[in-house]
Tab-separated table of C-alpha atoms in Angstrom:
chain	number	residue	atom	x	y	z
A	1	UNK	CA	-20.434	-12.983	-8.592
A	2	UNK	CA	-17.917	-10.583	-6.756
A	3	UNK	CA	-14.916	-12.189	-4.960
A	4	UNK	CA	-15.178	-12.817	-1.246
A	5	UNK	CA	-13.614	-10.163	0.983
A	6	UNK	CA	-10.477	-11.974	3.503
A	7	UNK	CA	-10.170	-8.724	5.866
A	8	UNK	CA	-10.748	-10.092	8.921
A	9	UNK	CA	-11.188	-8.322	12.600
A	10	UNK	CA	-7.312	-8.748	12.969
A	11	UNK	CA	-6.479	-7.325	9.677
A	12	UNK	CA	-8.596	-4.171	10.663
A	13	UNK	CA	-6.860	-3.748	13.907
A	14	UNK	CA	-3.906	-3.894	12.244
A	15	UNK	CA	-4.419	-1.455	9.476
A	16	UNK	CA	-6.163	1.091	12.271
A	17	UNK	CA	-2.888	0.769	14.093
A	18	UNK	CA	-0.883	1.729	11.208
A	19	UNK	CA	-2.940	4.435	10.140
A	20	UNK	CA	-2.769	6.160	13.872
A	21	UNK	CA	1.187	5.793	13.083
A	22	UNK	CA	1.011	6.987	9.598
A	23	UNK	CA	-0.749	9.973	10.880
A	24	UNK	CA	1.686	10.455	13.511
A	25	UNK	CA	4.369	10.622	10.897
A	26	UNK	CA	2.597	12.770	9.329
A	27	UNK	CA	1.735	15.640	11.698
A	28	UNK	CA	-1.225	17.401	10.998
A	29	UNK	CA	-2.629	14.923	8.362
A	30	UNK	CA	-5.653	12.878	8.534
A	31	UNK	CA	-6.008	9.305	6.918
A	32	UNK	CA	-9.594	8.602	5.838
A	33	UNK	CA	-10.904	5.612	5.303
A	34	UNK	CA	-12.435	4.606	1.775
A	35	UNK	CA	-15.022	2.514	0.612
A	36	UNK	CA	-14.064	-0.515	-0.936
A	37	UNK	CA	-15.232	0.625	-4.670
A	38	UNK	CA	-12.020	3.094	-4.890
A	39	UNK	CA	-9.631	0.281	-4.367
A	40	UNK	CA	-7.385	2.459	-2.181
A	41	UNK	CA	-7.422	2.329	1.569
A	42	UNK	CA	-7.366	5.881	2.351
A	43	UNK	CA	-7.242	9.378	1.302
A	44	UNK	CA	-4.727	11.747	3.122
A	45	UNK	CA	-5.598	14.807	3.970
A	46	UNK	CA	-5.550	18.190	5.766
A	47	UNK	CA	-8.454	20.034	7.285
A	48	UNK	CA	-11.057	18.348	5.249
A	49	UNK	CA	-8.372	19.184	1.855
A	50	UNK	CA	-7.102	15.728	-0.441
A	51	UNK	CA	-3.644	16.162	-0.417
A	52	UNK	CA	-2.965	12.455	-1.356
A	53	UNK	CA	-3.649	8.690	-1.507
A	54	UNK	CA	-2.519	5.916	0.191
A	55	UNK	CA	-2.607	1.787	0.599
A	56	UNK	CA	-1.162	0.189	3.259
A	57	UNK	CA	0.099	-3.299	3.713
A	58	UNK	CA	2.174	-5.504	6.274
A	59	UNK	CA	4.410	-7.378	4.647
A	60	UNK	CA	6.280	-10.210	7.085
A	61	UNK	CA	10.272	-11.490	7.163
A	62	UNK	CA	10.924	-12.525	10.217
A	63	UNK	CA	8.140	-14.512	10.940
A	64	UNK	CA	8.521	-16.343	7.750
A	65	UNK	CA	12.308	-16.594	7.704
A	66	UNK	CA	12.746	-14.222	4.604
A	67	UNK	CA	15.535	-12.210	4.397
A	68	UNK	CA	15.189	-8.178	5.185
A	69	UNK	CA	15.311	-5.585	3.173
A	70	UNK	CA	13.716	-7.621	0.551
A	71	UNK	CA	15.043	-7.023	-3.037
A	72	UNK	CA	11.288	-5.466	-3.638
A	73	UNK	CA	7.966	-5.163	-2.469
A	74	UNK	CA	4.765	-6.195	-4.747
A	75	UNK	CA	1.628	-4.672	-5.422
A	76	UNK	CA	-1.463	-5.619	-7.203
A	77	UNK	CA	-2.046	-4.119	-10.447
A	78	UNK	CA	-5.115	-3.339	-10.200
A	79	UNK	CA	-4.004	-1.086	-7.082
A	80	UNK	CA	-1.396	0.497	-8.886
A	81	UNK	CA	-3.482	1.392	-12.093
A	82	UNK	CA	-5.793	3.292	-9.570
A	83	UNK	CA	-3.343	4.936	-7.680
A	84	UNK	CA	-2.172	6.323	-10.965
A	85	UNK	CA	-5.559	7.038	-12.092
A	86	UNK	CA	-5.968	9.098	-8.602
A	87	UNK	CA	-2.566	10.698	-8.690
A	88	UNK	CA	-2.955	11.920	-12.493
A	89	UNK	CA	-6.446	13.100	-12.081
A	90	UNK	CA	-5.910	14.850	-8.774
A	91	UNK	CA	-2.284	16.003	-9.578
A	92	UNK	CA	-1.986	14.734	-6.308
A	93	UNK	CA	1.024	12.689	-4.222
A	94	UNK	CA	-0.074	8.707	-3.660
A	95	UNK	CA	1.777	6.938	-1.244
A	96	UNK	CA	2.475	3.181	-0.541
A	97	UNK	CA	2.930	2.304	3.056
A	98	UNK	CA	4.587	-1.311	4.368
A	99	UNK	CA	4.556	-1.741	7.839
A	100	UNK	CA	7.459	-4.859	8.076
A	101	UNK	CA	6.568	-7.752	10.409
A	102	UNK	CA	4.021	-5.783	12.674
A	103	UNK	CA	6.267	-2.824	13.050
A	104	UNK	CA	9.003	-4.809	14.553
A	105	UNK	CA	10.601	-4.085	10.935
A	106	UNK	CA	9.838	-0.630	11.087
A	107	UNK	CA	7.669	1.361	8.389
A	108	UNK	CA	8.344	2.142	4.711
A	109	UNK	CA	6.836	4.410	1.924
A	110	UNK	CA	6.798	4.796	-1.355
A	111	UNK	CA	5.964	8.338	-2.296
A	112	UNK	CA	4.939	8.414	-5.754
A	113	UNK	CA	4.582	12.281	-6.818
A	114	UNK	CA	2.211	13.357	-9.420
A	115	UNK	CA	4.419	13.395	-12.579
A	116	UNK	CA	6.821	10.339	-11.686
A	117	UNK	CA	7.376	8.101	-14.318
A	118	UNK	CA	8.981	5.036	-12.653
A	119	UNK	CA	10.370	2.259	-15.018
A	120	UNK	CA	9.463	-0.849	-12.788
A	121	UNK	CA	8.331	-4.231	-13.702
A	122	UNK	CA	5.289	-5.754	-14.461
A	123	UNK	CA	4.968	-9.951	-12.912
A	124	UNK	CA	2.428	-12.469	-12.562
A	125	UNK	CA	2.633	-12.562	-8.676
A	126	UNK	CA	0.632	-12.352	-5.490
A	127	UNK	CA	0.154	-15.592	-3.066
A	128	UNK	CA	1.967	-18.699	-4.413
A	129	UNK	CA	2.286	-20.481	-1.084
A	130	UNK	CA	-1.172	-19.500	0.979
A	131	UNK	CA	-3.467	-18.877	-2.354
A	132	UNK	CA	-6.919	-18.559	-1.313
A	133	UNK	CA	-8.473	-18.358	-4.666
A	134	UNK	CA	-8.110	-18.286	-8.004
A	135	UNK	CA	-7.981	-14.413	-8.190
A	136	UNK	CA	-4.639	-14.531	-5.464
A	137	UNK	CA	-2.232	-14.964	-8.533
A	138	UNK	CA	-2.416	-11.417	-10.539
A	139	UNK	CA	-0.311	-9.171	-12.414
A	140	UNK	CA	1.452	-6.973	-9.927
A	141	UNK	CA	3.964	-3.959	-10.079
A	142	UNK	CA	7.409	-4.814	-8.594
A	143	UNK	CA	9.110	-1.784	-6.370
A	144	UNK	CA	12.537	-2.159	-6.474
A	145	UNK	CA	12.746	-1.727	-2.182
A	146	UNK	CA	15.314	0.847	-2.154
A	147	UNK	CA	12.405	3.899	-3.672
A	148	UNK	CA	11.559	3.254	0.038
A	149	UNK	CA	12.260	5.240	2.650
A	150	UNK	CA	11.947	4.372	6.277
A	151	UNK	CA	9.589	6.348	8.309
A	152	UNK	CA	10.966	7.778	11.614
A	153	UNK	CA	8.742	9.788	14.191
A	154	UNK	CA	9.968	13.262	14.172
């Protein structure tokens, strides 16, 4: 049996918000949504072209009286092993976006470049306080914050 899905209506709104902002970082770039079976949220691209891969994820502070910038920022493995997969096979750029407490943060990326050999850290992690399921506590790759740069509309 296949785990439930927990998007919700909101969480779509969301993530269609930050993809209209990611693409207006972006100039000239389109983000495309995938289906679920390539465990990414979106390809990037130009005309029609790949040029790269990205997930996308708010990530709150405020809201839950944590301190910003955070130390790191977490991702499932599972995630990472496929953006890796992507990037290597492709030779193409895949690129982690955290939008911080709704935007009110601001917006971050990780731009992992085809060839980048990062030494991070590999922890059991994922939703301690709110778990859902049994499948909520995974291994995950740790990103120290500061390979993170803030995104600024040019």
């Amino acid at each position: 049996m296949g785990r439930k899905f927990y998007e919700t209506k909101e969480h779509l709104k969301k993530e269609a918000e930050f993809k209209k902002s990611l693409e207006g970082y972006w100039r000239g770039r389109k983000l495309v949504k995938l289906h679920y079976k390539y465990h990414l949220d979106f390809a990037i691209t130009n005309n029609g072209i790949i040029t790269g891969w990205c997930e996308v994820k708010n990530r709150y502070f405020a809201s839950k009286g944590k301190n910003f910038p955070p130390k790191h920022i977490d991702l499932a493995l599972d995630k990472w092993m496929h953006a890796m997969d992507y990037s290597y096979y492709t030779k193409k750029t895949f690129v982690f976006a955290v939008r911080i407490d709704d935007g009110a943060g601001g917006d971050y990326a990780y731009v992992h470049k085809y060839g980048d050999e990062p030494d991070f850290q590999f922890i059991i992690g994922g939703r301690f306080l709110t778990q859902r399921d049994e499948q909520d506590i995974e291994p995950m790759v740790r990103i120290p914050f500061n390979y993170f740069e803030r995104l600024d509309h040019k």
